[in-house]
JSON list of C-alpha atoms in Angstrom, two decimals:
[
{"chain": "A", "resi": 442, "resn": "UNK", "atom": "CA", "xyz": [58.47, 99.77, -13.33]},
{"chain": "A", "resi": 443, "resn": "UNK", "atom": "CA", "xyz": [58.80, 99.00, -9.88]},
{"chain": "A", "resi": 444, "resn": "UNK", "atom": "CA", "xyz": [62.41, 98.37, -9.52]},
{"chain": "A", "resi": 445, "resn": "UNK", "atom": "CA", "xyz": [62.90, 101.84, -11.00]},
{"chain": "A", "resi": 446, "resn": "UNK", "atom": "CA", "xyz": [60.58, 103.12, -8.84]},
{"chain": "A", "resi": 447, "resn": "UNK", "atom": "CA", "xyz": [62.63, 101.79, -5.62]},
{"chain": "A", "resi": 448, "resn": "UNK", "atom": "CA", "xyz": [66.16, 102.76, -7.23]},
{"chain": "A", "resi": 449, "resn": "UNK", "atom": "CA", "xyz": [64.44, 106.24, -7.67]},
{"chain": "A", "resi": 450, "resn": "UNK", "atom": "CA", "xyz": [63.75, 105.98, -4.04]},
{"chain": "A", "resi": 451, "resn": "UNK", "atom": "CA", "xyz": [66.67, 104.75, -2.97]},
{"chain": "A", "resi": 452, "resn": "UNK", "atom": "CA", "xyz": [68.88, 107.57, -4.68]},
{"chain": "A", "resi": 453, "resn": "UNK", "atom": "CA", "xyz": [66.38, 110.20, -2.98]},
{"chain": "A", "resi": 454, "resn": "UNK", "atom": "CA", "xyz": [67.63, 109.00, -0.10]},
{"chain": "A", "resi": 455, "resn": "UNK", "atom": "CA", "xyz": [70.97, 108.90, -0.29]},
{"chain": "A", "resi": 456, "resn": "UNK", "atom": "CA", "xyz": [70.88, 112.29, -1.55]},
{"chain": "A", "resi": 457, "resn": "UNK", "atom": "CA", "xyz": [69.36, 112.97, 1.49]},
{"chain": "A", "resi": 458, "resn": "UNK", "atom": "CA", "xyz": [71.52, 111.44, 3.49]},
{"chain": "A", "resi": 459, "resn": "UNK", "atom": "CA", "xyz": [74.85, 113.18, 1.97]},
{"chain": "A", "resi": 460, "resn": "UNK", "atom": "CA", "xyz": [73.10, 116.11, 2.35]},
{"chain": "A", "resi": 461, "resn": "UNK", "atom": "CA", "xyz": [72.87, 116.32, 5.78]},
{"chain": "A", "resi": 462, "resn": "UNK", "atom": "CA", "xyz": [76.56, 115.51, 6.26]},
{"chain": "A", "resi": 463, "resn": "UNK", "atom": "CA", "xyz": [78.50, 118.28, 7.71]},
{"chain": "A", "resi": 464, "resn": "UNK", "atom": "CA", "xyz": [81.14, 119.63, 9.56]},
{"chain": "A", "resi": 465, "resn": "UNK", "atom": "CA", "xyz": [82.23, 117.89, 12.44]},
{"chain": "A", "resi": 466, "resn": "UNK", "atom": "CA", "xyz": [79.46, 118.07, 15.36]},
{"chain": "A", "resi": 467, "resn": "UNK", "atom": "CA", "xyz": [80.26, 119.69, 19.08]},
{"chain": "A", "resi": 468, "resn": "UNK", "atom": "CA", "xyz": [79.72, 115.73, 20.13]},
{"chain": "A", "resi": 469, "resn": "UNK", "atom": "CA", "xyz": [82.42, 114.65, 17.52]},
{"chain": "A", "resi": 470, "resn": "UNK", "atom": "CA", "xyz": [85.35, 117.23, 18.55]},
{"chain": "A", "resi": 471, "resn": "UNK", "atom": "CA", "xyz": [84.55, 116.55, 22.49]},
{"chain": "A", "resi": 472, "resn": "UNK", "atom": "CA", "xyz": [85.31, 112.87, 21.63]},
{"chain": "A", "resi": 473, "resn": "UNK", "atom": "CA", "xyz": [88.75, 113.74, 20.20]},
{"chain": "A", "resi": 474, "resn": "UNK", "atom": "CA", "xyz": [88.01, 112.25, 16.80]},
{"chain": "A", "resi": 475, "resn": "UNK", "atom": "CA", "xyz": [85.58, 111.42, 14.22]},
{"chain": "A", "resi": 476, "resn": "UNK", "atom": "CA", "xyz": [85.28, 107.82, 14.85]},
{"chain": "A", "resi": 477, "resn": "UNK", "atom": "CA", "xyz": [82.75, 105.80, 15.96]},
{"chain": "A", "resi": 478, "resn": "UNK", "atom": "CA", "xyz": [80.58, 103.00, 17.07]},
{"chain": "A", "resi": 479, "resn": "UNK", "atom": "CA", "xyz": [77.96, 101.58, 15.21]},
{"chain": "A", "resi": 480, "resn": "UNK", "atom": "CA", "xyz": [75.55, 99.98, 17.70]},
{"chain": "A", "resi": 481, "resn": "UNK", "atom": "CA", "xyz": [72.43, 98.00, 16.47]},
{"chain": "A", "resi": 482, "resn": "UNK", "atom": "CA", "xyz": [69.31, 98.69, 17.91]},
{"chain": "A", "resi": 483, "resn": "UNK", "atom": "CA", "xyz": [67.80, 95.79, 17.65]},
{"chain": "A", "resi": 484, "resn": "UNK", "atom": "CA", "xyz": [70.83, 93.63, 19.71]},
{"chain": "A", "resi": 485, "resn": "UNK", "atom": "CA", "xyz": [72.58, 96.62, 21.22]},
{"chain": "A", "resi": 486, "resn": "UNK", "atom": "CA", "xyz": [76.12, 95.17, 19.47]},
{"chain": "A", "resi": 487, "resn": "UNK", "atom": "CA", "xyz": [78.92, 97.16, 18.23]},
{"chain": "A", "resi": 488, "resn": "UNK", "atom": "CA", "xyz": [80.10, 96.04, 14.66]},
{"chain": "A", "resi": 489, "resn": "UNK", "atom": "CA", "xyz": [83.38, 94.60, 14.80]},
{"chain": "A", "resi": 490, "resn": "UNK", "atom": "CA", "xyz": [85.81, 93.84, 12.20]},
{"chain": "A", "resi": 491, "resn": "UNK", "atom": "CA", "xyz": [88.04, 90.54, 12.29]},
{"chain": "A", "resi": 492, "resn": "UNK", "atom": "CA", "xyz": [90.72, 91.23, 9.83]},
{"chain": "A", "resi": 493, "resn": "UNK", "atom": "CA", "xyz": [90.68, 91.86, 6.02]},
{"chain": "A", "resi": 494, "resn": "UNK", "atom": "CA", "xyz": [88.76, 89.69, 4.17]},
{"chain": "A", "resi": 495, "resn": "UNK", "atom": "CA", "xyz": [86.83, 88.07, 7.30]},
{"chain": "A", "resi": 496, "resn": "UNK", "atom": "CA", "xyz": [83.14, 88.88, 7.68]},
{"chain": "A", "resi": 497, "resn": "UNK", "atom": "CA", "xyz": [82.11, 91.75, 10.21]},
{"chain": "A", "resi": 498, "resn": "UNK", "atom": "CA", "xyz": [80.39, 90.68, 13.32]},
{"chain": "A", "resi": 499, "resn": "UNK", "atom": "CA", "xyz": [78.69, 92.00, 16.18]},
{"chain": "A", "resi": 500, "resn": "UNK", "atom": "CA", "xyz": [80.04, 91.76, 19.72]},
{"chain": "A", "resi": 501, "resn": "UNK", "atom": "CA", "xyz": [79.35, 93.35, 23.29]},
{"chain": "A", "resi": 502, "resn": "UNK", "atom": "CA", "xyz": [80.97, 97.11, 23.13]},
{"chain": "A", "resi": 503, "resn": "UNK", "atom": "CA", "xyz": [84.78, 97.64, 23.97]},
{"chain": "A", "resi": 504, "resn": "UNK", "atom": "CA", "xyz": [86.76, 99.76, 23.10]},
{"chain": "A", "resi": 505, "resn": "UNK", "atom": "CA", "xyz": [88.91, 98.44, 20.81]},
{"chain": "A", "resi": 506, "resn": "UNK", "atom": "CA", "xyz": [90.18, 99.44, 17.38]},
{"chain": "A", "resi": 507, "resn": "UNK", "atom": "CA", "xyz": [88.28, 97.00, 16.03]},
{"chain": "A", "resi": 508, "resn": "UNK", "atom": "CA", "xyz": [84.81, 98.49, 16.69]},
{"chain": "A", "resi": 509, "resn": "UNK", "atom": "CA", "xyz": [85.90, 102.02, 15.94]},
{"chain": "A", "resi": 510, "resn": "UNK", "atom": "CA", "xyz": [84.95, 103.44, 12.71]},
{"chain": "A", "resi": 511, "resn": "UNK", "atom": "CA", "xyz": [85.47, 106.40, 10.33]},
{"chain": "A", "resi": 512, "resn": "UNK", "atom": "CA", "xyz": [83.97, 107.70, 7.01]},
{"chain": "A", "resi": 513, "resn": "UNK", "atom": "CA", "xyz": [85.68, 108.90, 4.11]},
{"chain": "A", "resi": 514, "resn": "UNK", "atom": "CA", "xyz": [83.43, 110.23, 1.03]},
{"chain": "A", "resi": 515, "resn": "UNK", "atom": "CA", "xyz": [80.81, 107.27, 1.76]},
{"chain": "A", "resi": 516, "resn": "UNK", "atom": "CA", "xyz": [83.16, 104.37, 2.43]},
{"chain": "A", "resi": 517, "resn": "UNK", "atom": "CA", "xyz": [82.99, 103.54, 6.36]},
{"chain": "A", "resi": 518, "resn": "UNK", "atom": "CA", "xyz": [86.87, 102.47, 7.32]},
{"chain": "A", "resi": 519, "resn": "UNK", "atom": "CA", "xyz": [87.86, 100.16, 10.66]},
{"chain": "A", "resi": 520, "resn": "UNK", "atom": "CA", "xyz": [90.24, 102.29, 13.16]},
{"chain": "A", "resi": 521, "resn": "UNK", "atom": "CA", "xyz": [92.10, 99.09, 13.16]},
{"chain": "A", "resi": 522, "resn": "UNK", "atom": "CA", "xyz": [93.93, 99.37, 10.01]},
{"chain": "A", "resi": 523, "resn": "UNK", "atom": "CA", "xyz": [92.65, 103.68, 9.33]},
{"chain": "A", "resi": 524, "resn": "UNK", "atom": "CA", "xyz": [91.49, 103.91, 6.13]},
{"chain": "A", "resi": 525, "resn": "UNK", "atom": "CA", "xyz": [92.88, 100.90, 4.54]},
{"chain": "A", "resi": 526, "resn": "UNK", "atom": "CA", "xyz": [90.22, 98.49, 5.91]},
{"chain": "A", "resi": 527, "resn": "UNK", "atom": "CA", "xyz": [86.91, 99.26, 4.67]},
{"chain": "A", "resi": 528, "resn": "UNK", "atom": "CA", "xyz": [83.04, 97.65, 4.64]},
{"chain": "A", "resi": 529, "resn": "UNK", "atom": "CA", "xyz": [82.01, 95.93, 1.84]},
{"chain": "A", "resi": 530, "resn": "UNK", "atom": "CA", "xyz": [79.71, 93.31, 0.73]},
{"chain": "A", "resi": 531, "resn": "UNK", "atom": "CA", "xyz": [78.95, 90.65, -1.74]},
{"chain": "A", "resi": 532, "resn": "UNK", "atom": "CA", "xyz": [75.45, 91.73, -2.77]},
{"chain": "A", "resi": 533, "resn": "UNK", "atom": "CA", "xyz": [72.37, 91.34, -2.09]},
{"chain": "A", "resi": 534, "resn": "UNK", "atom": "CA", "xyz": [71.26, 88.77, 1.10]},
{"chain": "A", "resi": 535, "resn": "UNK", "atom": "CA", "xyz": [74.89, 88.00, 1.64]},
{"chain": "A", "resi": 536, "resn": "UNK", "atom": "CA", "xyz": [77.23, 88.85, 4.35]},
{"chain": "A", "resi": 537, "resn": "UNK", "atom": "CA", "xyz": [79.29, 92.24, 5.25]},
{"chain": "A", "resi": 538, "resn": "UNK", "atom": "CA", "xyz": [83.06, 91.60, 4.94]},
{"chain": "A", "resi": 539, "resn": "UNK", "atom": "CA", "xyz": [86.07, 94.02, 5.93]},
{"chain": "A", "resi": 540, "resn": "UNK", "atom": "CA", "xyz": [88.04, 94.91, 2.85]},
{"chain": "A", "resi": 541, "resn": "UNK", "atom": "CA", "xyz": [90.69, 96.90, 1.31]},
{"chain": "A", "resi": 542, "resn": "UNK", "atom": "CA", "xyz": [88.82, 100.17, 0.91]},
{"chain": "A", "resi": 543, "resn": "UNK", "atom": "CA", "xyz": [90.08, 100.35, -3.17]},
{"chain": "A", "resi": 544, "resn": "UNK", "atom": "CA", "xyz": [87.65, 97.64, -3.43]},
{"chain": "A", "resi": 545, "resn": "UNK", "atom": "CA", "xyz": [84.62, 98.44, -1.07]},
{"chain": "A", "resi": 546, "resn": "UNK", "atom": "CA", "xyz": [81.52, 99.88, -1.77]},
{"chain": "A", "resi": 547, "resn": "UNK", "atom": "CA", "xyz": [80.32, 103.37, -0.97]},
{"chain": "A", "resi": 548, "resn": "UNK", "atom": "CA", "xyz": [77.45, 103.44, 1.95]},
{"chain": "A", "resi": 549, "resn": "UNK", "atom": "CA", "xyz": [74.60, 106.67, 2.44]},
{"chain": "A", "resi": 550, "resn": "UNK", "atom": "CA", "xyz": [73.46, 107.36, 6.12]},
{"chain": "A", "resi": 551, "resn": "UNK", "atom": "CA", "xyz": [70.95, 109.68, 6.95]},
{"chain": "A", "resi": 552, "resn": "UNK", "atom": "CA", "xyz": [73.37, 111.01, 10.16]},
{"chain": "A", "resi": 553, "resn": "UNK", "atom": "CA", "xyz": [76.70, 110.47, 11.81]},
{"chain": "A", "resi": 554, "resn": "UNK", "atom": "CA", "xyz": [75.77, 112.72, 15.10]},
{"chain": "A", "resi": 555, "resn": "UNK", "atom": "CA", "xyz": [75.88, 111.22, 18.54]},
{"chain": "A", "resi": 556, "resn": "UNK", "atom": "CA", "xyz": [73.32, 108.70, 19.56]},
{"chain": "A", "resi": 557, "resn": "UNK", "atom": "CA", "xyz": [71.42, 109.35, 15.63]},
{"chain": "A", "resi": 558, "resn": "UNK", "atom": "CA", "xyz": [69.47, 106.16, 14.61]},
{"chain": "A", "resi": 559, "resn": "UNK", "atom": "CA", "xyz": [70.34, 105.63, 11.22]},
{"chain": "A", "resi": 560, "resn": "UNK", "atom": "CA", "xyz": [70.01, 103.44, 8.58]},
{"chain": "A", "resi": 561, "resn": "UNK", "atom": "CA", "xyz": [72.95, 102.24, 6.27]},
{"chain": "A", "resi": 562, "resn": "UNK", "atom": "CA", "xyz": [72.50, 101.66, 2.91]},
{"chain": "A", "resi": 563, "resn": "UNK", "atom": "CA", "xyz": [74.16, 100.71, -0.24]},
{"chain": "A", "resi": 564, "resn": "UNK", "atom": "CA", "xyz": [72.89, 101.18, -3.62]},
{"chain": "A", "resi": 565, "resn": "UNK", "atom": "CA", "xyz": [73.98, 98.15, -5.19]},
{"chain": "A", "resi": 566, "resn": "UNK", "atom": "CA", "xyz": [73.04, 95.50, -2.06]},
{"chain": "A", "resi": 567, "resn": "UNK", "atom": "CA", "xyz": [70.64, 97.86, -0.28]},
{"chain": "A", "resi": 568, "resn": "UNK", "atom": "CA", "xyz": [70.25, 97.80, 3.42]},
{"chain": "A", "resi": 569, "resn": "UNK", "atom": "CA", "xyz": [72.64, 97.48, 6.42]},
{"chain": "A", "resi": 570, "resn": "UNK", "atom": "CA", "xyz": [70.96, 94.70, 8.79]},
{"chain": "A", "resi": 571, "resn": "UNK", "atom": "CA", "xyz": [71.01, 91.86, 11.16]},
{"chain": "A", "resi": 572, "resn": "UNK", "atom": "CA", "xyz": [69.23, 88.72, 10.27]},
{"chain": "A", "resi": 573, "resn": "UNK", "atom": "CA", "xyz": [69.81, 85.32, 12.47]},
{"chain": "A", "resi": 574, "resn": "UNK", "atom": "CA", "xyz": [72.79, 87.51, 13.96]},
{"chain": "A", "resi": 575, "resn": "UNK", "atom": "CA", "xyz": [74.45, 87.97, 11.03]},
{"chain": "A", "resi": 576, "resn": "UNK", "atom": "CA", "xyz": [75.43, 90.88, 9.75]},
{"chain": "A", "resi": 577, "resn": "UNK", "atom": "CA", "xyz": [73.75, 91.03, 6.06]},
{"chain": "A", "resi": 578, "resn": "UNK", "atom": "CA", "xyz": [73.10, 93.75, 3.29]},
{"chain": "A", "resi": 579, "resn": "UNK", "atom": "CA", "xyz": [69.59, 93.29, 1.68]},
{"chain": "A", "resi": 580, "resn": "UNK", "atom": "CA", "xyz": [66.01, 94.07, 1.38]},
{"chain": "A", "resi": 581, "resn": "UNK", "atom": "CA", "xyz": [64.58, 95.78, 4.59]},
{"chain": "A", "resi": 582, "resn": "UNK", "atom": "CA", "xyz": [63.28, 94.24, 7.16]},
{"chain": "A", "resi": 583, "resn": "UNK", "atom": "CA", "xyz": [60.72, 96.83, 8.38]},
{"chain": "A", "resi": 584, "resn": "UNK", "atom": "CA", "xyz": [59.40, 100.38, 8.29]},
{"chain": "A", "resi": 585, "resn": "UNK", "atom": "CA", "xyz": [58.42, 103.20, 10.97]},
{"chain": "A", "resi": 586, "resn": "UNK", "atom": "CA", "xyz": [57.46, 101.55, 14.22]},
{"chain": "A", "resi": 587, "resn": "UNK", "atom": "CA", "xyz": [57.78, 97.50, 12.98]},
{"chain": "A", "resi": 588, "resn": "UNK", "atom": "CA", "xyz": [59.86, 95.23, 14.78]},
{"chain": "A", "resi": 589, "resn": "UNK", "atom": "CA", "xyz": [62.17, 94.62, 12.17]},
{"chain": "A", "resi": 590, "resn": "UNK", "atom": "CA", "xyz": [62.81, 97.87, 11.68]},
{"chain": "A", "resi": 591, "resn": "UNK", "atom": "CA", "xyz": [65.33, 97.94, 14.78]},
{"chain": "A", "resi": 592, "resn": "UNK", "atom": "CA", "xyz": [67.06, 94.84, 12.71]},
{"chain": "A", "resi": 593, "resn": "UNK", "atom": "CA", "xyz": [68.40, 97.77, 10.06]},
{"chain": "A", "resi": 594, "resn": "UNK", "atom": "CA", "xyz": [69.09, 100.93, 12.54]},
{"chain": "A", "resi": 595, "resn": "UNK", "atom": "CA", "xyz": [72.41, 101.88, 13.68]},
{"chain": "A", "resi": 596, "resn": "UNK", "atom": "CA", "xyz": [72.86, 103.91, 16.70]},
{"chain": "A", "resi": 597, "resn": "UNK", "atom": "CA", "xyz": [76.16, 106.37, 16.10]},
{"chain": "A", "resi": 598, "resn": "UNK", "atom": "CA", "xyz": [78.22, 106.45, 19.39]},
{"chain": "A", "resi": 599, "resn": "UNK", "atom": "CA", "xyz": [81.18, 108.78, 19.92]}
]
């Protein structure tokens, strides 16, 4: 009963999340594109992506292809290699990889505006976090104003 009762809420809010997806923002077109980086809060990293089949790591903001991303549907892509490089995982407590998007997962996010804080998750490994500095998909890590909570929140930067 209570796994159904957290894929229920799970699903609620991913539907959630799609459904505030919309057209590109004001903040999106000024940047020239609809990529991003995704910034933890918690170690103020950009995700970057090695090369297919590598894990995805943090490291101190550049701006390089590498730390640029995109979405498509709900897979998030690396500029590196557009749309051919996606994020997926292994399940559950194990590590993010970059892979080719025909064989990553789909993600939810609650908003892909300038500067939103926004969780990531996944409905087969669950949430988008940092653990040990590791980027990880699994079980969260906090709620509202806990300290893990900045662990699993990803700041959107145009």
């Amino acid at each position: 009963m209570k796994s159904i009762k957290a894929i229920g809420m799970l699903a609620g809010a991913m539907a959630f999340g799609f459904s505030l997806m919309g057209p590109v923002s004001p903040a999106q077109a000024a940047s020239g594109g609809t990529t991003f980086h995704l910034v933890n809060q918690a170690t103020g990293k950009c995700l970057q992506m090695n090369w297919e089949g590598e894990k995805i790591t943090q490291a101190k903001c550049k701006n390089t292809k590498k730390q640029w991303w995109g979405h498509v549907g709900g897979q998030l892509y690396s500029e590196y290699n557009r749309a051919a490089w996606c994020m997926g995982h292994s399940g559950r407590e194990k590590p993010v990889y970059t892979r080719s998007c025909s064989r990553a997962q789909n993600w939810a996010w609650t908003s892909l505006h300038n500067n939103a804080k926004t969780s990531i998750v996944s409905p087969q490994c669950s949430y988008l976090k940092v653990v040990g500095g590791t980027l990880k998909c699994g079980k969260r890590t906090g709620v509202g104003s806990q300290p893990g909570r900045k662990k699993m929140t990803w700041i959107v930067k145009y």
